[in-house]
CSV table of C-alpha atoms and ligand atoms in Angstrom, one decimal:
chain,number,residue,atom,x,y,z
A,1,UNK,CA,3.5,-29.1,28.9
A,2,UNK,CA,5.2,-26.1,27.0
A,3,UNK,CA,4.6,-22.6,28.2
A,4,UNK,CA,4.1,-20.1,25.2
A,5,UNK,CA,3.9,-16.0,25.6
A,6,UNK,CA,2.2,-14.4,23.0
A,7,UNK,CA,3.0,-10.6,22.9
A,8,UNK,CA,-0.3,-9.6,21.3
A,9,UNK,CA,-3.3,-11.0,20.2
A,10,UNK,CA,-3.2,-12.7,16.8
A,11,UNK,CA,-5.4,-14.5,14.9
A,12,UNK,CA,-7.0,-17.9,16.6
A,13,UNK,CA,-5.9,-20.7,14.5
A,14,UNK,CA,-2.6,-20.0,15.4
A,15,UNK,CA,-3.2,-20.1,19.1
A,16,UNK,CA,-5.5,-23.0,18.6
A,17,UNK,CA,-2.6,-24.8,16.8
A,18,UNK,CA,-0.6,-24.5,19.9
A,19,UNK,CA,-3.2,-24.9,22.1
A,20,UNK,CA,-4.1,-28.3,20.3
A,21,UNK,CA,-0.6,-29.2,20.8
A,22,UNK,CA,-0.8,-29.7,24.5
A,23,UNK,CA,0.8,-26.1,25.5
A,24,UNK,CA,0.0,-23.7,27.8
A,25,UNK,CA,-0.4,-20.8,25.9
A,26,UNK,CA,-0.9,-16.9,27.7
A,27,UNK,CA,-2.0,-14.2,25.3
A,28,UNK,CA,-0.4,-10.9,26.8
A,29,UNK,CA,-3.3,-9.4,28.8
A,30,UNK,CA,-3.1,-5.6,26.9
A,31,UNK,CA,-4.3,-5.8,23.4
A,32,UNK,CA,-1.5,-3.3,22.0
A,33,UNK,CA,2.3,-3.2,21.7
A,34,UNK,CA,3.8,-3.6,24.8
A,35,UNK,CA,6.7,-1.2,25.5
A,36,UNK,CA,10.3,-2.6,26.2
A,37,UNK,CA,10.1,-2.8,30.2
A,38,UNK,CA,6.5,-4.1,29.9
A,39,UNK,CA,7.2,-6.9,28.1
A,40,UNK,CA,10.3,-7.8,30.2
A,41,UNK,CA,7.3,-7.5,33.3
A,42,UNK,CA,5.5,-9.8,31.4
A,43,UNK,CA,7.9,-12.4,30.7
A,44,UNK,CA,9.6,-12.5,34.4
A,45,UNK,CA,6.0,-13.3,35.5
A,46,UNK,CA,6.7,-17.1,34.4
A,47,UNK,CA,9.6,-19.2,32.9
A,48,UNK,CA,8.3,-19.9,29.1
A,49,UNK,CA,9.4,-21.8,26.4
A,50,UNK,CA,9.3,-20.0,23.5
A,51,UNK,CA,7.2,-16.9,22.6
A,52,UNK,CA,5.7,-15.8,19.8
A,53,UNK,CA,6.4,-12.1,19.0
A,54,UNK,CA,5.6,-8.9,16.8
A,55,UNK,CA,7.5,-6.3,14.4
A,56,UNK,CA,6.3,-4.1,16.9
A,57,UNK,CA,8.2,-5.1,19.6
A,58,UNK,CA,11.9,-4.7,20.0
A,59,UNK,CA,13.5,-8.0,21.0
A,60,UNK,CA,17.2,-7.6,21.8
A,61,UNK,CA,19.5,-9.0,24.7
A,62,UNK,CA,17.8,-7.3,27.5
A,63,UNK,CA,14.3,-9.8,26.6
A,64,UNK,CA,16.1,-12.3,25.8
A,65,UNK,CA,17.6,-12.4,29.3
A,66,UNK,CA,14.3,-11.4,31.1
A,67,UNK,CA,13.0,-14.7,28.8
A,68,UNK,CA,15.7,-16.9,31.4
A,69,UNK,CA,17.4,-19.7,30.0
A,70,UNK,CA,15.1,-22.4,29.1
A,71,UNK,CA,13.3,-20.1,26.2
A,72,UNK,CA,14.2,-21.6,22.7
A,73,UNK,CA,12.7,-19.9,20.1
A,74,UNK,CA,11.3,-16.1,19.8
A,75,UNK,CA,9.1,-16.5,16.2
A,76,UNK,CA,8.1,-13.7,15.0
A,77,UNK,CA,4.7,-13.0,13.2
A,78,UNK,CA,6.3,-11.1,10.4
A,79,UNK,CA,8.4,-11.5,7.1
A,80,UNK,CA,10.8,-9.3,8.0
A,81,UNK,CA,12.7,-9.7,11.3
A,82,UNK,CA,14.5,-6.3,12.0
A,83,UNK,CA,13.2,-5.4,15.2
A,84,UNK,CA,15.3,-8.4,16.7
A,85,UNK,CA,18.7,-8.3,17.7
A,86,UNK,CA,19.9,-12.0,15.9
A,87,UNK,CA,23.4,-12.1,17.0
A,88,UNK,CA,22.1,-12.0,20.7
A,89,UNK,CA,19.7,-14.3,20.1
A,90,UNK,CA,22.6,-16.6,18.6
A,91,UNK,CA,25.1,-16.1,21.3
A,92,UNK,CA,22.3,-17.2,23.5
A,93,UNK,CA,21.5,-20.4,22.0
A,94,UNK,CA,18.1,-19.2,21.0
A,95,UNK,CA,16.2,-19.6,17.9
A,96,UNK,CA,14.6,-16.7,15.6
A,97,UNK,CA,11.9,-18.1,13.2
A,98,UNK,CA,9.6,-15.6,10.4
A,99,UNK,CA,6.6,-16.4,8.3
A,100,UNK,CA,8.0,-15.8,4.4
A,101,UNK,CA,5.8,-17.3,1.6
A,102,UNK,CA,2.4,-17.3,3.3
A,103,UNK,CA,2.5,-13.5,2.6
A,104,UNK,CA,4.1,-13.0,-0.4
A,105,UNK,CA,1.0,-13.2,-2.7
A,106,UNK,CA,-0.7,-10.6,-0.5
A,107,UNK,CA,1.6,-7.8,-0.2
A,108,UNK,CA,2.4,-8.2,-4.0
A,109,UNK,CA,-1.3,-7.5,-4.5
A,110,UNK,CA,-1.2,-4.6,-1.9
A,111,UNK,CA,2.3,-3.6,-4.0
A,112,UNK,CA,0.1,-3.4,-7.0
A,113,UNK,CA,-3.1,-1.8,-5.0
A,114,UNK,CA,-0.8,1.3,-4.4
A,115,UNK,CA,0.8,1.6,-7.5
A,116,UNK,CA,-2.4,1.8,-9.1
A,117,UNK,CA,-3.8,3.8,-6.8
A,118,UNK,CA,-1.0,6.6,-6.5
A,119,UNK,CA,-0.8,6.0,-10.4
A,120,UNK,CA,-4.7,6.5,-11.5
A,121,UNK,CA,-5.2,8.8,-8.6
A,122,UNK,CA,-7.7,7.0,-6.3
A,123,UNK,CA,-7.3,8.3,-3.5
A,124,UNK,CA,-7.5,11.9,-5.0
A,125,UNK,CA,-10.3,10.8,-6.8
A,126,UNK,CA,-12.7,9.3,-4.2
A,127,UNK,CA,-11.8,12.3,-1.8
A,128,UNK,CA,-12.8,15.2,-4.9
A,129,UNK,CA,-16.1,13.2,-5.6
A,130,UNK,CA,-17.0,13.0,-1.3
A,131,UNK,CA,-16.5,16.4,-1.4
A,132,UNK,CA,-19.6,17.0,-3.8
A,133,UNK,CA,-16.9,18.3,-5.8
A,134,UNK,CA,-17.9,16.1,-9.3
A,135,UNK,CA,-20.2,18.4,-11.6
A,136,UNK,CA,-19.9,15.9,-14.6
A,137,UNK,CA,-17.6,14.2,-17.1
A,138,UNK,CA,-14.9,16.0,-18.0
A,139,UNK,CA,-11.9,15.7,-21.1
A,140,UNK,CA,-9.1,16.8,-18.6
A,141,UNK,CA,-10.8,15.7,-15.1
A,142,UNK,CA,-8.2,14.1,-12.9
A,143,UNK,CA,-6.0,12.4,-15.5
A,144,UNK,CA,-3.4,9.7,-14.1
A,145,UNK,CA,-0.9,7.8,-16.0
A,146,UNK,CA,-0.7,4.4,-17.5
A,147,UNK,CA,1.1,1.3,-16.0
A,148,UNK,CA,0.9,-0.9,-18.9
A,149,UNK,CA,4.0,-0.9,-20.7
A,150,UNK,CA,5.9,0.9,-18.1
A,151,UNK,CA,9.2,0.4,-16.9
A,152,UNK,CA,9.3,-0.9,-13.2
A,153,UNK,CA,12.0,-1.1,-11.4
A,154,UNK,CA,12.2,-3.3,-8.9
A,155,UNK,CA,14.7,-2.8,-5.5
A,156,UNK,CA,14.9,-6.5,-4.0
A,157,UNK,CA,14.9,-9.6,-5.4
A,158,UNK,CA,13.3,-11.5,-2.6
A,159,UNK,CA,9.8,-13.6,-3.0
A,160,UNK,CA,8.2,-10.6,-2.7
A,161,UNK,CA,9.8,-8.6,-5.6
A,162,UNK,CA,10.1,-11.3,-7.7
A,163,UNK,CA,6.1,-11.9,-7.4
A,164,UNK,CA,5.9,-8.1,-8.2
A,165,UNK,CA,7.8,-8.7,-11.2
A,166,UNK,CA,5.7,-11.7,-12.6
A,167,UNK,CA,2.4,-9.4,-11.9
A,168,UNK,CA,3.7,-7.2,-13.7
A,169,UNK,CA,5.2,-8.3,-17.1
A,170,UNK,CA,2.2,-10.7,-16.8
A,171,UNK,CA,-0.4,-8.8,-16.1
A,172,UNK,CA,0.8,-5.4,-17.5
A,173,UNK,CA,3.2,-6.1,-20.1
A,174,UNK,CA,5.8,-3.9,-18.2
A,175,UNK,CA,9.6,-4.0,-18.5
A,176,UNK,CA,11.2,-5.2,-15.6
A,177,UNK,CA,14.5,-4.0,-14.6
A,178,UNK,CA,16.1,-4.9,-10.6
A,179,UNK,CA,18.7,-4.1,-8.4
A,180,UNK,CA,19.7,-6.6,-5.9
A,181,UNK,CA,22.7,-7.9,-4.0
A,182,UNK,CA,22.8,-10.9,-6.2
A,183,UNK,CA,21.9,-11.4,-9.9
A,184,UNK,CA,19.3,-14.0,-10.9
A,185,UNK,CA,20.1,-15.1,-14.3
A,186,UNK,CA,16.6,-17.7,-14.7
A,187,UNK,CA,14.6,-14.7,-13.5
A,188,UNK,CA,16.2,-12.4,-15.9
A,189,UNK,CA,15.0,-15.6,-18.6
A,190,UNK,CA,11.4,-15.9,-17.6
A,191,UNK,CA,10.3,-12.3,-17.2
A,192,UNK,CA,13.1,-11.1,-19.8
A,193,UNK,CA,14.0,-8.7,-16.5
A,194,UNK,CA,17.4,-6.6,-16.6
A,195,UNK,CA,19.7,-6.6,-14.1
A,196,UNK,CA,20.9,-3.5,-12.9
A,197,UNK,CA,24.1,-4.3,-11.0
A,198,UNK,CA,24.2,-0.2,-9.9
A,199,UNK,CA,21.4,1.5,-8.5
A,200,UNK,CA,21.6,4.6,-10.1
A,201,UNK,CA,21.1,2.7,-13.2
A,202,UNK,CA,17.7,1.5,-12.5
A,203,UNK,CA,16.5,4.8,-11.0
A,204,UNK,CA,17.5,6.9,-13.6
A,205,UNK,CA,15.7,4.6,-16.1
A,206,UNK,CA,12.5,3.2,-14.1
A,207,UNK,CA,8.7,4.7,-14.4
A,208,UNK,CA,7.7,3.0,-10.9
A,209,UNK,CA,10.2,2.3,-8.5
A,210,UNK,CA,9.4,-0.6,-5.8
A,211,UNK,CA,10.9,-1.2,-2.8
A,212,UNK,CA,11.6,-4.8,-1.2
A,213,UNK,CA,14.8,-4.9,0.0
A,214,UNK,CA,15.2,-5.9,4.2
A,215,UNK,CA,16.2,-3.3,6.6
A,216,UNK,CA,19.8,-3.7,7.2
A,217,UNK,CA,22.3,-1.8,7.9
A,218,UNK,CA,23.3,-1.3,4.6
A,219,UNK,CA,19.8,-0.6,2.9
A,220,UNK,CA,18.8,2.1,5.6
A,221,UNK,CA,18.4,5.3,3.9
A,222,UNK,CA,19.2,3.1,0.3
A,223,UNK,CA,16.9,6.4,-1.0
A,224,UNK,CA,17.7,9.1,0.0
A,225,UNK,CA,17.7,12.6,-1.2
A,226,UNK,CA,20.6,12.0,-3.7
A,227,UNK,CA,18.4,8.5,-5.0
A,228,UNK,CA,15.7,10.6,-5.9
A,229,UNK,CA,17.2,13.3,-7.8
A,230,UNK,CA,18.3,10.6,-10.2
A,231,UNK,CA,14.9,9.2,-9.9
A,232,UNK,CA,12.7,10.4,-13.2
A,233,UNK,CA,10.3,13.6,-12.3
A,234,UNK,CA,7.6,11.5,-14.0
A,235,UNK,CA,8.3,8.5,-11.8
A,236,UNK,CA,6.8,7.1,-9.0
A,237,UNK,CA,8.1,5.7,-5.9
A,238,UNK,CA,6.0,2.5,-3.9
A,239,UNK,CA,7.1,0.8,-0.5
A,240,UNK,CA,5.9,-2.3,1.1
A,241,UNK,CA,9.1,-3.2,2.8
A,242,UNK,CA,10.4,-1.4,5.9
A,243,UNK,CA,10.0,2.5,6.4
A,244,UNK,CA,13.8,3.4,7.5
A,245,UNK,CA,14.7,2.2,3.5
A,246,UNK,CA,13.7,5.6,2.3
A,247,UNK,CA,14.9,9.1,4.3
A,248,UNK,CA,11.1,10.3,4.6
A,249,UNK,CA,11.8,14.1,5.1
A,250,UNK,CA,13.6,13.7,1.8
A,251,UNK,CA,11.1,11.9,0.2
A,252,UNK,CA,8.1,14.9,1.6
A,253,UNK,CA,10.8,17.7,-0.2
A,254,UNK,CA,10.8,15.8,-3.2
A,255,UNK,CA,7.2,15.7,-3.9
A,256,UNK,CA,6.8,18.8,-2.7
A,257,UNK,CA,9.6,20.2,-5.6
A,258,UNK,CA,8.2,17.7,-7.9
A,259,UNK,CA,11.6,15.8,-8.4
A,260,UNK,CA,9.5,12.8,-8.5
A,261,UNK,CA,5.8,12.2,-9.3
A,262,UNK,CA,4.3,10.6,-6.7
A,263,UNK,CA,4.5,8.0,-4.1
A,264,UNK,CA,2.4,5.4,-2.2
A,265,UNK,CA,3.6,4.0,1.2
A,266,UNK,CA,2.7,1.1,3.4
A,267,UNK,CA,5.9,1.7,5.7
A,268,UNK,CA,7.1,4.8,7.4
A,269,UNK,CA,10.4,5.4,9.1
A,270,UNK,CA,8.9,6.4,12.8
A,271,UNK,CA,5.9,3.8,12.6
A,272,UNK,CA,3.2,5.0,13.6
A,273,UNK,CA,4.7,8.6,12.9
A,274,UNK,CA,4.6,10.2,9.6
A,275,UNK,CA,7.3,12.7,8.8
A,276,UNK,CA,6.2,16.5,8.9
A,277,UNK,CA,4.5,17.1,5.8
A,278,UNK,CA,3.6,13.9,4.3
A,279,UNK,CA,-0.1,13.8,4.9
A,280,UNK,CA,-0.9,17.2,3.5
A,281,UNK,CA,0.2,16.1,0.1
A,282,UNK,CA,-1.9,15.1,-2.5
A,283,UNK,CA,0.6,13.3,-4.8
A,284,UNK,CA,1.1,10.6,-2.2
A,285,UNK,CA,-1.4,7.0,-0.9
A,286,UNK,CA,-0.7,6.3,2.5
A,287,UNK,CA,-1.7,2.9,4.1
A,288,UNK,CA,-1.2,2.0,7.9
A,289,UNK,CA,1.0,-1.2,7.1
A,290,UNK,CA,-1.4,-3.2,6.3
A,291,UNK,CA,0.2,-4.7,2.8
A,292,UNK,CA,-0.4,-8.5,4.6
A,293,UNK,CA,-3.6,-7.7,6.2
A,294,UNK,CA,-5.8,-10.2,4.7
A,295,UNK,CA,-8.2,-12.2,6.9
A,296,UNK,CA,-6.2,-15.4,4.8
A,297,UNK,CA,-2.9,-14.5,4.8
A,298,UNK,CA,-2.9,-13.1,8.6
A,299,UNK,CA,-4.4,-16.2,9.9
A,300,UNK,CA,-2.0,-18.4,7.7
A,301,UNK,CA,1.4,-16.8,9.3
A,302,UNK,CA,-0.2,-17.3,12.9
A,303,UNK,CA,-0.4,-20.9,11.9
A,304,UNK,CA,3.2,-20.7,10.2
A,305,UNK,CA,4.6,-18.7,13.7
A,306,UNK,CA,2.9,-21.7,15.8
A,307,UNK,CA,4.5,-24.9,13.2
A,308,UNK,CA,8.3,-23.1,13.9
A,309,UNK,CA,7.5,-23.1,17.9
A,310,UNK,CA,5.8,-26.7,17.8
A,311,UNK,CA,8.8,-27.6,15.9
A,312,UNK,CA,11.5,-26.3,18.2
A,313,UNK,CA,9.4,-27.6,21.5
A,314,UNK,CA,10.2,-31.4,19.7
A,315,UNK,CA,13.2,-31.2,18.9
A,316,UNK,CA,13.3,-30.6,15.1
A,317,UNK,CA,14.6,-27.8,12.8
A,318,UNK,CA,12.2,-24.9,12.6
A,319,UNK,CA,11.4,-24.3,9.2
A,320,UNK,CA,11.6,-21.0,8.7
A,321,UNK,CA,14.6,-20.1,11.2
A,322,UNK,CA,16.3,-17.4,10.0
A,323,UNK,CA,20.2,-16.3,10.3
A,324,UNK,CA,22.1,-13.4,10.0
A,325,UNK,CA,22.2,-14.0,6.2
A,326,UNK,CA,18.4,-14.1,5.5
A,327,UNK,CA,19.3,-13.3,1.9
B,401,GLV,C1,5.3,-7.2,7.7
B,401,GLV,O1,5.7,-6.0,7.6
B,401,GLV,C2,6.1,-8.3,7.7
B,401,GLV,O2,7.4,-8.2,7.7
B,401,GLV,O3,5.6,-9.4,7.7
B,402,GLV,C1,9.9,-11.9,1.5
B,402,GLV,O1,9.3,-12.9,1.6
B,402,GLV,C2,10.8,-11.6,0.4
B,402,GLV,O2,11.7,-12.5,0.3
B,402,GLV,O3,10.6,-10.7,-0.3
């Protein structure tokens, strides 16, 4: 019988999966993130096999060595896979797995929920009528802007970006321009998208820019305070990825000075910190991370998490193991 840690509770059809498997599955007894020297505690407490981990918690060559030696897979319950050291976990013999694809239909929608939101001014809107403050219809009450027929730009070429894309010129008859490492010339077909080899390009020209780029080393800070000034003042700025993508003190000074329009944010750079500023501003939707929160979509990447551990514990290939070149 296989042990399994689980750093944090997820949903129960993943646990069930590996319970139904024959393993010996412990759920970590504190129902939040653990920090660093906790869940080293946790893991010396037993020799597991593989554990199932969070983008919350930091998994670099210090867990890994707490793990022992006869740990073979960390998966993580996450598309993205930043907060783990994968060179260590490679010189170590030990497998990194994520959940892509389950989520990608959901956080497009939550992409679209925020873009929509920042763009007709929901969240201004609902927080005005609360207040009592709604005395009738009015010509000029609260006017937002269109996205039909916009130009969106989008940063990432992934799943995720390219679902954005579809919803998009589908669904809104938008132009789609993106920026990505490498060029997709049967995207560019179907959606009649442009590629914009330089960033710049696509800033200076896009209505709503969308971030889904990974957090490497090379898109940390990708917008920063120079990005945005060649961003349009009537454009908008909307990030489901990874917080660190955008400098957020910037990004607070330039909807303060108007050198964009607005922005709407599922990621911040100090999770679960928001930079100084930020939440007193109106021309800004703030969500807590939540762009795969769905009751579907968070029990399918428990399952997904559980099928990459099964598969290591017998031997196979985990489907979704990811190497330094995710992209
Ligand atoms: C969430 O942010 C994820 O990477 O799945
Ligand atoms: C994530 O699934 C991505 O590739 O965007």
């Amino acid at each position: 019988m296989a042990k399994i840690f689980i750093t944090r509770r997820i949903p129960e059809s993943g646990i069930e999966k590996l319970k139904a498997h024959g393993d010996d599955v412990v759920v970590s007894p504190h129902d939040r993130v653990l920090a660093k020297d906790e869940l080293i505690a946790e893991l010396k407490k037993d020799r597991y096999d593989a554990v199932l981990c969070l983008l919350t918690d930091t998994i670099d060559a210090d867990v890994f060595d707490a793990a022992g030696e006869q740990v073979k897979i960390f998966a993580n319950y996450a598309v993205g896979f930043d907060n783990i050291d994968v060179d260590a976990a490679r010189e170590r013999g030990i497998i990194i797995s994520n959940t892509p694809g389950v989520l990608t239909d959901t956080v497009a929608e939550h992409t679209f929920t925020l873009m929509l939101s920042i763009m007709h001014r929901v969240a201004e809107a609902d927080r005005f009528t609360r207040a009592g403050k709604y005395k009738g219809w009015a010509p000029l009450l609260l006017l937002g802007t269109d996205l039909s027929r916009k130009t969106i730009g989008i940063v990432g070429l992934g799943r995720i970006g390219a679902r954005v894309a579809h919803h998009a010129v589908r669904g809104f008859d938008a132009r789609v321009m993106y920026h990505d490492v490498k060029r997709n010339e049967e995207f560019e077909k179907e959606l009649g998208a442009v590629y914009k080899e330089k960033l710049e390009n696509l800033l200076k020209e896009a209505d709503v820019v969308s971030i889904h780029v990974p957090l490497l080393d090379s898109t940390r800070h990708l917008i920063n305070a120079e990005r945005m000034a060649q961003m349009k003042p009537t454009a908008y700025l909307v990030n489901t990825s990874r917080g660190p993508v955008i400098d957020e003190a910037a990004l607070v000074d330039a909807l303060k000075n108007g050198t964009i329009k607005g922005a709407a944010l599922d990621v911040y750079e100090n999770e679960p910190e928001l930079a100084p500023g930020l939440a007193e501003l109106d021309n800004v939707i703030l969500t807590p991370h939540i762009a795969s929160a769905t009751e579907e979509t968070r029990g399918k990447m428990a399952e997904l998490a559980a099928d990459n551990i099964i598969a290591v514990l017998e031997g196979r290939t985990a489907p979704n193991a990811v190497g330094i070149a995710a992209r």
